[in-house]
Structure formats: structure tokens, C-alpha cells
Short mmCIF file of N, CA, C and O in Angstrom, two decimals:
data_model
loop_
_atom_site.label_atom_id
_atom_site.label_comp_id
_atom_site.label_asym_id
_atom_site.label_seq_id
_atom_site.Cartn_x
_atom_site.Cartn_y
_atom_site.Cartn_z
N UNK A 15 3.27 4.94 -26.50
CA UNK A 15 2.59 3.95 -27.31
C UNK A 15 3.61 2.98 -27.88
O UNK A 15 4.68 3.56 -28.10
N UNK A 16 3.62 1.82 -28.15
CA UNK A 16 3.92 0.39 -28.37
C UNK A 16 3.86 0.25 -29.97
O UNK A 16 2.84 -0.10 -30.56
N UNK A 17 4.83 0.50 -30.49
CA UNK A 17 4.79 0.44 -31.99
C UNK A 17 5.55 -1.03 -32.64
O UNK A 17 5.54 -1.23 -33.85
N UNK A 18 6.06 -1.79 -31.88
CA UNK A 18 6.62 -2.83 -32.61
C UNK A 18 5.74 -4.04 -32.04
O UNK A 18 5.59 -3.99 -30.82
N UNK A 19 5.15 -5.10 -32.69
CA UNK A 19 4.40 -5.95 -32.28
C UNK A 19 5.24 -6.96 -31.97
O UNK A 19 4.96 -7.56 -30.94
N UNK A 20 6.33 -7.37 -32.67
CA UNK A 20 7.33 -8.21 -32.18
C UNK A 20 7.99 -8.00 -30.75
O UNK A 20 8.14 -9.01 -30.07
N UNK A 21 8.44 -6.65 -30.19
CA UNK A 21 8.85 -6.23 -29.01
C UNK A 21 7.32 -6.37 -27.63
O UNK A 21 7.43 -6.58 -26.42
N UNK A 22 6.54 -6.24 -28.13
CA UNK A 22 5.24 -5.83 -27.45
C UNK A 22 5.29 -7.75 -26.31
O UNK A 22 5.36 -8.25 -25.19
N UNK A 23 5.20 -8.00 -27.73
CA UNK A 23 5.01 -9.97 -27.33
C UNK A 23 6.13 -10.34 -26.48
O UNK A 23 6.04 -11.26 -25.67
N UNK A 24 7.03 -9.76 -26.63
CA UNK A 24 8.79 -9.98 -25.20
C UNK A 24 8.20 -9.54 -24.04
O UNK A 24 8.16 -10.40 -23.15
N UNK A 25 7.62 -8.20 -23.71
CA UNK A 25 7.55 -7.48 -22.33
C UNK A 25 7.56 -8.33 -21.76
O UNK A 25 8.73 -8.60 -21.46
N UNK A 26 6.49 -9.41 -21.15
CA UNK A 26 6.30 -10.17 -20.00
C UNK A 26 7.83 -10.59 -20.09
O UNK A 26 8.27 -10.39 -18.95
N UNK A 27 8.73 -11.02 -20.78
CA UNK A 27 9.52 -12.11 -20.57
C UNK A 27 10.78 -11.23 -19.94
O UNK A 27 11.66 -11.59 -19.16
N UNK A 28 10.50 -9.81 -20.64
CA UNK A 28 11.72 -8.45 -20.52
C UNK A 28 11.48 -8.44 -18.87
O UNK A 28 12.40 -8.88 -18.17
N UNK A 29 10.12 -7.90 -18.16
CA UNK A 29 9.65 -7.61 -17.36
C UNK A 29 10.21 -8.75 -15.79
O UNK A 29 10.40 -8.60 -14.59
N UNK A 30 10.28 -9.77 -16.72
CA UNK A 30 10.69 -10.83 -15.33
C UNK A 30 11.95 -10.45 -15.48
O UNK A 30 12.32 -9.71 -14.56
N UNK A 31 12.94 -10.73 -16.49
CA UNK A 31 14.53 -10.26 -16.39
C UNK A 31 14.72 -9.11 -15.83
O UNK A 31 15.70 -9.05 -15.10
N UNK A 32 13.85 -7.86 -15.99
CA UNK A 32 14.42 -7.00 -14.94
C UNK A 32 14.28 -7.09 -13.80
O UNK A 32 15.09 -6.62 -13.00
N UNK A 33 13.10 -7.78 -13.44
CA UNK A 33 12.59 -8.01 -12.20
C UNK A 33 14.38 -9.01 -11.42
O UNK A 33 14.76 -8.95 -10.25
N UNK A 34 14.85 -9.55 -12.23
CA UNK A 34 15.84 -10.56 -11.61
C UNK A 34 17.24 -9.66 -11.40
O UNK A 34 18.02 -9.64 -10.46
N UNK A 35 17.23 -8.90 -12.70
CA UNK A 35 18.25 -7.85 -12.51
C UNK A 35 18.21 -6.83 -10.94
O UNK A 35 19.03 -6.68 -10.03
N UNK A 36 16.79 -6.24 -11.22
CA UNK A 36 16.42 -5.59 -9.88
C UNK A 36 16.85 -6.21 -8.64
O UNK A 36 17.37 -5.52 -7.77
N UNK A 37 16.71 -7.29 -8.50
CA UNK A 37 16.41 -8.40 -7.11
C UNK A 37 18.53 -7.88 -7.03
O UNK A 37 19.12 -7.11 -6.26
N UNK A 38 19.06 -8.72 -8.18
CA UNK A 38 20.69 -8.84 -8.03
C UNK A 38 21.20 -7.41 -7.46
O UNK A 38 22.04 -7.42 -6.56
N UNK A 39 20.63 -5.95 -8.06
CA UNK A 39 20.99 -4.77 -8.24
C UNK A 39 20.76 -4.43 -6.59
O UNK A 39 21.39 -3.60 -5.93
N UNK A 40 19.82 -5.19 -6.19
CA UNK A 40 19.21 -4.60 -4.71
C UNK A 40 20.46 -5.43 -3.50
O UNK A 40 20.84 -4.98 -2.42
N UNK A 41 20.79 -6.51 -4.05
CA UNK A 41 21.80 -7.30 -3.40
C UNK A 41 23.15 -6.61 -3.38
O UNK A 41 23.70 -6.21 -2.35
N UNK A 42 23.52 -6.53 -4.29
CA UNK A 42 24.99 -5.81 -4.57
C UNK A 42 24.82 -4.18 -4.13
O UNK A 42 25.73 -3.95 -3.33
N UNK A 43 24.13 -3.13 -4.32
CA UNK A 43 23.85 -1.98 -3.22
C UNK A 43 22.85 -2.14 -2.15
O UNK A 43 21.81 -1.61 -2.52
N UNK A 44 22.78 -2.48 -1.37
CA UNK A 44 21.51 -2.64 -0.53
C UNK A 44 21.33 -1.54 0.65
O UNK A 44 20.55 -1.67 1.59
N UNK A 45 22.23 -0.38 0.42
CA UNK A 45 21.88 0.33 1.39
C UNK A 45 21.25 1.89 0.31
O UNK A 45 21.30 3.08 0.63
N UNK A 46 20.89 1.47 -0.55
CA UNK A 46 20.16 2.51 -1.46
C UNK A 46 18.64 2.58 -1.63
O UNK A 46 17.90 1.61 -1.79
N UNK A 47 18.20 4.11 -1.55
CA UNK A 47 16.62 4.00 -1.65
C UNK A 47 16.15 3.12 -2.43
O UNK A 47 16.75 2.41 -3.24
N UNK A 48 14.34 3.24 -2.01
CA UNK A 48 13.55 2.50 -3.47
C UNK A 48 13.59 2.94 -4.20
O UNK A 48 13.52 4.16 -4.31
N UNK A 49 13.73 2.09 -5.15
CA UNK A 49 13.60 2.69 -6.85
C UNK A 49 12.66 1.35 -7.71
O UNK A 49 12.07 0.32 -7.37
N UNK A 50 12.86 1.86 -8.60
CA UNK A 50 11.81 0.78 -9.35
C UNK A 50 13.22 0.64 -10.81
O UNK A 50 13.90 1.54 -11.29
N UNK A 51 13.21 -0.56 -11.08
CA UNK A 51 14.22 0.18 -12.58
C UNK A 51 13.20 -1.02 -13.93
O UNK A 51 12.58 -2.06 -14.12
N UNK A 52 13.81 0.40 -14.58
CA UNK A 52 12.76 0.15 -15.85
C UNK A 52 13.96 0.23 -16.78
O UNK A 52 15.12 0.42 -16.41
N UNK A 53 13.47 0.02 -18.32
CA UNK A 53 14.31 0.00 -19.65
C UNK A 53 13.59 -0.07 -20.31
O UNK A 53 12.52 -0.67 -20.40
N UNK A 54 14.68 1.22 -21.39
CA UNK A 54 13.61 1.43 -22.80
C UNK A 54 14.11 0.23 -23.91
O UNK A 54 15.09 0.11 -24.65
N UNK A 55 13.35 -0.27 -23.73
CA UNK A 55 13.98 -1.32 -25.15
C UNK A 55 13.66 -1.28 -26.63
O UNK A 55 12.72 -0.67 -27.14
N UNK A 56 14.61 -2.04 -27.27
CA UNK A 56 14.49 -1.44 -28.72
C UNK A 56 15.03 -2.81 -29.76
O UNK A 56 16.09 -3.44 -29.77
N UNK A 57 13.98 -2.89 -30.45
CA UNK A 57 14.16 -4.38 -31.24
C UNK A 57 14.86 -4.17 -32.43
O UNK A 57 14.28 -3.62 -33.36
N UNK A 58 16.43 -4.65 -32.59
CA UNK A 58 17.74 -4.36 -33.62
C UNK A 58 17.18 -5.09 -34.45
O UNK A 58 16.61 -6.15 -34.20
N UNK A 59 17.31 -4.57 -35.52
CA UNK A 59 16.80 -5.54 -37.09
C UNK A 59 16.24 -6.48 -36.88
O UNK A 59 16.56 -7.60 -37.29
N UNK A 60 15.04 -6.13 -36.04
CA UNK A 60 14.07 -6.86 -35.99
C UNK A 60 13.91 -8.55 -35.94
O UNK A 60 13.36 -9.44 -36.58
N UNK A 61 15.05 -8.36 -34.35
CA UNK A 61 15.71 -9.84 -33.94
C UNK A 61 15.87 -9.74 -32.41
O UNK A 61 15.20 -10.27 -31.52
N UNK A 62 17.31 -8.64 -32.33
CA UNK A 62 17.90 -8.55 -30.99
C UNK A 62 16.84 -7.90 -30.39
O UNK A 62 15.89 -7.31 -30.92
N UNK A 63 17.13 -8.11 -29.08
CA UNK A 63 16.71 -6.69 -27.98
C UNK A 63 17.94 -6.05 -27.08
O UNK A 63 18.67 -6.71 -26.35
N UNK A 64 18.02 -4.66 -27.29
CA UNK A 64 18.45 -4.08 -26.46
C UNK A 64 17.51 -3.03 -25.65
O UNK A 64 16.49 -2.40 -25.91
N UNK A 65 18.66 -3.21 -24.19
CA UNK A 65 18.09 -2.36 -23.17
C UNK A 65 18.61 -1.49 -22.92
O UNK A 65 19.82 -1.68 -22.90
N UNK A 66 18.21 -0.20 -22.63
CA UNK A 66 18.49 0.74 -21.58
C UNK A 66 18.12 0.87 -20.57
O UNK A 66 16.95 1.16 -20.34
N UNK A 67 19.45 0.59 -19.20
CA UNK A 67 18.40 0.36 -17.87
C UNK A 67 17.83 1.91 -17.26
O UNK A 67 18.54 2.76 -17.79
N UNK A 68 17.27 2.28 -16.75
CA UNK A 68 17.16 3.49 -16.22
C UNK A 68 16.58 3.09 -14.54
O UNK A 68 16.10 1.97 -14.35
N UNK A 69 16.64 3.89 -13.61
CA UNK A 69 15.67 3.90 -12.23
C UNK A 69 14.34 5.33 -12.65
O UNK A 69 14.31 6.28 -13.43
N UNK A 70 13.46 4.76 -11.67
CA UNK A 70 12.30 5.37 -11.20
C UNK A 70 11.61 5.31 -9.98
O UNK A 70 11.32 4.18 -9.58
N UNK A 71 11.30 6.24 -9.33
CA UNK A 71 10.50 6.52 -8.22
C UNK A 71 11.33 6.72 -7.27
O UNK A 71 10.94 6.31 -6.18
N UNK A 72 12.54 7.29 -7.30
CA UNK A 72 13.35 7.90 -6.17
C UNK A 72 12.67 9.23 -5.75
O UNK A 72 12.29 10.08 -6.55
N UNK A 73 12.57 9.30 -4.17
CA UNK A 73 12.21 10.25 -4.10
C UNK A 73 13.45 10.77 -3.16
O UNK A 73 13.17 11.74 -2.45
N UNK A 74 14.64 10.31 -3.07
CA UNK A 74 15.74 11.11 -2.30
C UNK A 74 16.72 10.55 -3.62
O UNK A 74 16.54 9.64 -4.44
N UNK A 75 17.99 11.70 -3.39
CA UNK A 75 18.90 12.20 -4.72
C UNK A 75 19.86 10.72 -3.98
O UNK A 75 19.94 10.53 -2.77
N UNK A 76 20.48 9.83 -5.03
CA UNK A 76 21.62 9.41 -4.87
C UNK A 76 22.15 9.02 -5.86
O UNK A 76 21.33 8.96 -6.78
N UNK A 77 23.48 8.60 -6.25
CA UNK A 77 24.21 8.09 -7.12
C UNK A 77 23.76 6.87 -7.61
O UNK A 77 23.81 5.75 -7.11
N UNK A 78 23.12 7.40 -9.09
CA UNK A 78 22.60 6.14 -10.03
C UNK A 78 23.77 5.18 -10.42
O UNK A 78 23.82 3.95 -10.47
N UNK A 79 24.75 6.18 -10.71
CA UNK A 79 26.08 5.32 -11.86
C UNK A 79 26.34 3.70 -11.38
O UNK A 79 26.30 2.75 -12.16
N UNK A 80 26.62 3.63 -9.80
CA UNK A 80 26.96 2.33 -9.59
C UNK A 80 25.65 1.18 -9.87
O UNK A 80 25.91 0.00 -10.13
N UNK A 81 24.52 1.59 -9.80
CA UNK A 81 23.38 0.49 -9.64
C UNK A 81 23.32 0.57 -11.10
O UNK A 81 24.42 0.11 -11.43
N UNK A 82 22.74 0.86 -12.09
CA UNK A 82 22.69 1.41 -13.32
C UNK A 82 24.00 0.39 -14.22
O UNK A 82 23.69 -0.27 -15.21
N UNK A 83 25.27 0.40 -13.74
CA UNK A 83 26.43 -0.43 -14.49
C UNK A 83 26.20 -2.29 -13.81
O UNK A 83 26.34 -3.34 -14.43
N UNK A 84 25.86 -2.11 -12.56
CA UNK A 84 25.42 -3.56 -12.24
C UNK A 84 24.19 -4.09 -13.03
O UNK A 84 24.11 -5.26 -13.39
N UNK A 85 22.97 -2.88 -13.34
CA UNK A 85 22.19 -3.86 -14.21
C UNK A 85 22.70 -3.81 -15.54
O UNK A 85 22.26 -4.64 -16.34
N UNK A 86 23.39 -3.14 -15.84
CA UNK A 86 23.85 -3.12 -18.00
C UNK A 86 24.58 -4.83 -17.54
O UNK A 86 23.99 -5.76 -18.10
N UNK A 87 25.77 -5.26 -16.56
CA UNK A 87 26.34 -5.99 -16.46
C UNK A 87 24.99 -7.32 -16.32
O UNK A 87 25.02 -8.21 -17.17
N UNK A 88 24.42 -7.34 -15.77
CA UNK A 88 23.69 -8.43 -15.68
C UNK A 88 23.30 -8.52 -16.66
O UNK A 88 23.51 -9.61 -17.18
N UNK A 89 22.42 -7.37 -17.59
CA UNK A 89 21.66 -7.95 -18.57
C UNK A 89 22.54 -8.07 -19.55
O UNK A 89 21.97 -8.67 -20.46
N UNK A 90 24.07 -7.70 -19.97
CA UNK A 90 24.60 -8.29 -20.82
C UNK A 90 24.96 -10.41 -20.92
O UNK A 90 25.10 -11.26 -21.80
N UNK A 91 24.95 -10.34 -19.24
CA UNK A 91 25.10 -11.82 -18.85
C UNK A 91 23.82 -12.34 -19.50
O UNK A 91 24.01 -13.14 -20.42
N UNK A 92 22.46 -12.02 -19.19
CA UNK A 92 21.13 -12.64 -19.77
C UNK A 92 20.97 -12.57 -21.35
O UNK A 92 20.10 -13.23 -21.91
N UNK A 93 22.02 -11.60 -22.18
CA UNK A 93 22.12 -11.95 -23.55
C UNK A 93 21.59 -10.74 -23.98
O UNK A 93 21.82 -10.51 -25.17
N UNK A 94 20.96 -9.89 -23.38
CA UNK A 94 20.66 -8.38 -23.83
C UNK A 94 21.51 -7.28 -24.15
O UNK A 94 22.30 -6.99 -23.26
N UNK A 95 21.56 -6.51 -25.34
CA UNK A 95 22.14 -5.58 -25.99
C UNK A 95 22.23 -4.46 -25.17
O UNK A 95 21.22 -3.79 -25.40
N UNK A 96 23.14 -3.74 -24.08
CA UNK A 96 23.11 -2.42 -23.64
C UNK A 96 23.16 -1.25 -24.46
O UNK A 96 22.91 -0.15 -23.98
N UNK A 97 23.48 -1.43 -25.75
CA UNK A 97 23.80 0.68 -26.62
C UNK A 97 23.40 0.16 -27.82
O UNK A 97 23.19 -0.97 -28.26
N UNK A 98 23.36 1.39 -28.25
CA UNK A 98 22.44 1.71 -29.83
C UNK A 98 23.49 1.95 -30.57
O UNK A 98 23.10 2.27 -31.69
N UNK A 99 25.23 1.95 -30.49
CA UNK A 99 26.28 1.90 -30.79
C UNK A 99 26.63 1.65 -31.96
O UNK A 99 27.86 1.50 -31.92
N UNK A 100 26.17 1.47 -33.26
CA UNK A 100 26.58 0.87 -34.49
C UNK A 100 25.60 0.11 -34.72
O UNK A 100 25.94 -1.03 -35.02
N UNK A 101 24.26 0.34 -34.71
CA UNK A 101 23.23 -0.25 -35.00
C UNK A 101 22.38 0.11 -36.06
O UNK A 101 21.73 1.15 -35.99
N UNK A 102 22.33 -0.72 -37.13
CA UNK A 102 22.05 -0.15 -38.11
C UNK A 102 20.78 0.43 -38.21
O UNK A 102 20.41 1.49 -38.72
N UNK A 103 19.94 -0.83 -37.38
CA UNK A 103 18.07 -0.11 -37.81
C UNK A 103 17.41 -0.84 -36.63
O UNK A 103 17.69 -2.02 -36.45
N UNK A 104 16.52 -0.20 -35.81
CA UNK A 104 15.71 -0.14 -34.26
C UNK A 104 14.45 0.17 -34.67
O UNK A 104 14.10 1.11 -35.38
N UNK A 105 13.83 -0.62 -34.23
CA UNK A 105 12.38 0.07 -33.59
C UNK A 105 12.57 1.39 -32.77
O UNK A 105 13.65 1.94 -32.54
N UNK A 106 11.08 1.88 -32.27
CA UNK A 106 11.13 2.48 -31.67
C UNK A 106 11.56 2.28 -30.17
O UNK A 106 12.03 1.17 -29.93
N UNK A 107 11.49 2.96 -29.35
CA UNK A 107 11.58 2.43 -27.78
C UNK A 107 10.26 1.96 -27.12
O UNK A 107 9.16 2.37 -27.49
N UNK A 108 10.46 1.00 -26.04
CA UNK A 108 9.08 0.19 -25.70
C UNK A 108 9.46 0.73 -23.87
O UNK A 108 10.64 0.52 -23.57
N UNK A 109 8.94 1.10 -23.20
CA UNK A 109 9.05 0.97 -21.76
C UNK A 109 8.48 0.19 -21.40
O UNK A 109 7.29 -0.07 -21.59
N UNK A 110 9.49 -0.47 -20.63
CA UNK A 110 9.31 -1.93 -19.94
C UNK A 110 9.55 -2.04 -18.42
O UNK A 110 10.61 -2.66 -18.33
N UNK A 111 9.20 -1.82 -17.43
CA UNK A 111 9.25 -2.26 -16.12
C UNK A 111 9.47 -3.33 -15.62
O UNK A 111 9.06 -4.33 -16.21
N UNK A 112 10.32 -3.50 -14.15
CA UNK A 112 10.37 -4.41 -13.63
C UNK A 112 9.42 -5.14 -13.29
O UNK A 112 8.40 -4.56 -12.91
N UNK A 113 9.45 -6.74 -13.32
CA UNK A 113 8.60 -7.38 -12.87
C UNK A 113 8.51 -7.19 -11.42
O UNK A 113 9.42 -6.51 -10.96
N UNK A 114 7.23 -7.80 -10.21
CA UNK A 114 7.48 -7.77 -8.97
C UNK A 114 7.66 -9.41 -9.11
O UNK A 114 7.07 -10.24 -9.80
N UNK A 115 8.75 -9.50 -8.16
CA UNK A 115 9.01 -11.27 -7.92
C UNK A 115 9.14 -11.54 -6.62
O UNK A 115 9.90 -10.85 -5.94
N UNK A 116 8.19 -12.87 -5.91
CA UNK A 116 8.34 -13.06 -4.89
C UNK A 116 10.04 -13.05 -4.00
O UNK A 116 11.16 -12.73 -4.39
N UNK A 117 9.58 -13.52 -2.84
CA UNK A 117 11.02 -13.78 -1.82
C UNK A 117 11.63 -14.54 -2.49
O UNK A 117 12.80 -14.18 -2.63
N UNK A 118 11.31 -15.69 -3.12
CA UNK A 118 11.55 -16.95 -3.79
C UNK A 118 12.14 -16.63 -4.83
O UNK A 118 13.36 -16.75 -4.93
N UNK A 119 11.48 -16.22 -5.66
CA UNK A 119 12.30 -15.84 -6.94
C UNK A 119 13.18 -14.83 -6.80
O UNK A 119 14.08 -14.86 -7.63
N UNK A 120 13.23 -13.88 -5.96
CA UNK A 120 14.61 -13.03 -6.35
C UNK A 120 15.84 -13.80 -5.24
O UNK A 120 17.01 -13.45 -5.38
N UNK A 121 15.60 -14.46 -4.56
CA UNK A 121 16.44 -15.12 -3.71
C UNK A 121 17.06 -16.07 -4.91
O UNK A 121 18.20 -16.52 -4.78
N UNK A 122 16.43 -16.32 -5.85
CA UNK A 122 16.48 -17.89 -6.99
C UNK A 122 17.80 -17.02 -7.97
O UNK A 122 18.97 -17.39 -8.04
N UNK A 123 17.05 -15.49 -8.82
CA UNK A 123 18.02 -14.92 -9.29
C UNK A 123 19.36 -13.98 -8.44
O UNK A 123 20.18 -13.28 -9.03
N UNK A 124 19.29 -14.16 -7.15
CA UNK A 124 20.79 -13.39 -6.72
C UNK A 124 21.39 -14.63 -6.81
O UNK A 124 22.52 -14.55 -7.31
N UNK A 125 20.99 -15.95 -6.46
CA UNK A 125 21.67 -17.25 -6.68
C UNK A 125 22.57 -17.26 -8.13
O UNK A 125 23.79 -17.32 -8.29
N UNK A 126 21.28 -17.18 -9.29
CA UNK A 126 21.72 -17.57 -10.56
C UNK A 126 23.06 -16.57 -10.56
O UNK A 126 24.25 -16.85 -10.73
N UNK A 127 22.57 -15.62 -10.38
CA UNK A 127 23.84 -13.97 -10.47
C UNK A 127 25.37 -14.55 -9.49
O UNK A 127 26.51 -14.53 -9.95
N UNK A 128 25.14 -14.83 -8.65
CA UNK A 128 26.37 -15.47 -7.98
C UNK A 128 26.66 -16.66 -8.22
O UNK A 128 27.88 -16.67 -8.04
N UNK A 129 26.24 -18.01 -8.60
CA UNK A 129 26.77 -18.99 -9.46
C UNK A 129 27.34 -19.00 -10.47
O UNK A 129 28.08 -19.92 -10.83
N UNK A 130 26.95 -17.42 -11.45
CA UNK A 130 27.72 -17.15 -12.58
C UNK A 130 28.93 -15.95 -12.24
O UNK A 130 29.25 -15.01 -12.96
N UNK A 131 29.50 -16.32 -10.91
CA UNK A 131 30.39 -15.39 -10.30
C UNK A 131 30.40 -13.91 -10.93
O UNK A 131 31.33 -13.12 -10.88
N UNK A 132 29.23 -13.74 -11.51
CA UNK A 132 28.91 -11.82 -11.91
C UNK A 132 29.11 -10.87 -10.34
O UNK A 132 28.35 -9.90 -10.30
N UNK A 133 29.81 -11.01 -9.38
CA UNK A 133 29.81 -9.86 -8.35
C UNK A 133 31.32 -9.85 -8.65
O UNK A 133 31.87 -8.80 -8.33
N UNK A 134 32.10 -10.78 -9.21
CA UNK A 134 33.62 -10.17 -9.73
C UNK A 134 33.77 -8.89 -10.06
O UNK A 134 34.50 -8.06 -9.53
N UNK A 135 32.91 -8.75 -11.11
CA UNK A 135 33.12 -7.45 -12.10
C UNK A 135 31.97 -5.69 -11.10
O UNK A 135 31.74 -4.68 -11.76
N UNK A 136 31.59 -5.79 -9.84
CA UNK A 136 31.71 -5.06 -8.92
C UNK A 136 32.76 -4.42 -8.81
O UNK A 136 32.91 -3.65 -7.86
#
């Protein structure tokens, strides 16, 4: 359940950024199962958002760590908070899913992701 009304009103906007993260994450490993990646997000003094990225719907075992640090890296590029690190006061957590984005649009965000030379830090 959805306890912050301020966080509630972001999803759609959370939902496309992962969706763009996803698209970049699928570019930079592309020989890894489907997954879906989601994040629990959490509204910092009732301003910031931070994410936690997580995957879902693997149904064969592989190494999260590398896909998992490519999306914290992107969404720190999009302005999102990765850790709960010294944070004084959070909402609760909101699960947020990837958006689905056409050919078009995730072709648009591996662009944005490589114009902002983010495959350096790979």
C-alpha cells in the first residue's frame, strides 16, 4: 500500500525513468535474461526521491551486481538518490516498476545515456 501522496503523484514520471534506465541496463549487458527492474522508492524530507533499483521476473540464476550498479549509476545521472545513508526522515517505500517504452524511446534513452558518455564508468 502507497502511503505518501506526494510520492504516489511521481510514479508515472519514476516509471518512465526506469523504463530508460532499463532500456540503457539492457544495452550495456545484453546477453542477460529477462528481467523486469523495479525500485522501492522513498520520499527524503519530503522533497528528494530516492531509489532502490532491484530486478524481477528472472526465472534463470545470474549475476545481478553488474546490471543493478549500471542502473544506481544512471539514476544517479537522472538526479535520483541511491541509499538511505544519513537520511534523516523517509517515507515509507513505494514500488515502482519499469515503464514499457517503445523501440523509439529506449533507442532515444541509450542515446541520452551515451551522449552523457555514462558507459565510461562500466
Amino acid at each position: 500500500m502507497d502511503f505518501e501522496p506526494k510520492l504516489i503523484f511521481r510514479k508515472p514520471a519514476i516509471a518512465a525513468d526506469l523504463g530508460r534506465v532499463a532500456a540503457w541496463c539492457r544495452h550495456i549487458h545484453p546477453d542477460t535474461p529477462e528481467y523486469t527492474l523495479f525500485a522501492v522508492a522513498f520520499l527524503i524530507d519530503e522533497q528528494a526521491v530516492m531509489l532502490q533499483p532491484r530486478l524481477a521476473g528472472c526465472d534463470v540464476e545470474f549475476e545481478e551486481g553488474p546490471i543493478l550498479q549500471t542502473a544506481v549509476t544512471a539514476l544517479k545521472f537522472l538526479g535520483y538518490g541511491t541509499s538511505l545513508t544519513r537520511r534523516s526522515r523517509c517515507s515509507p517505500g513505494t514500488v515502482v516498476f519499469e515503464a514499457s517504452l517503445s523501440a523509439h524511446e529506449n533507442l532515444g534513452a541509450i542515446k541520452g545515456f551515451l551522449k552523457a558518455d555514462l558507459d565510461r564508468f562500466i
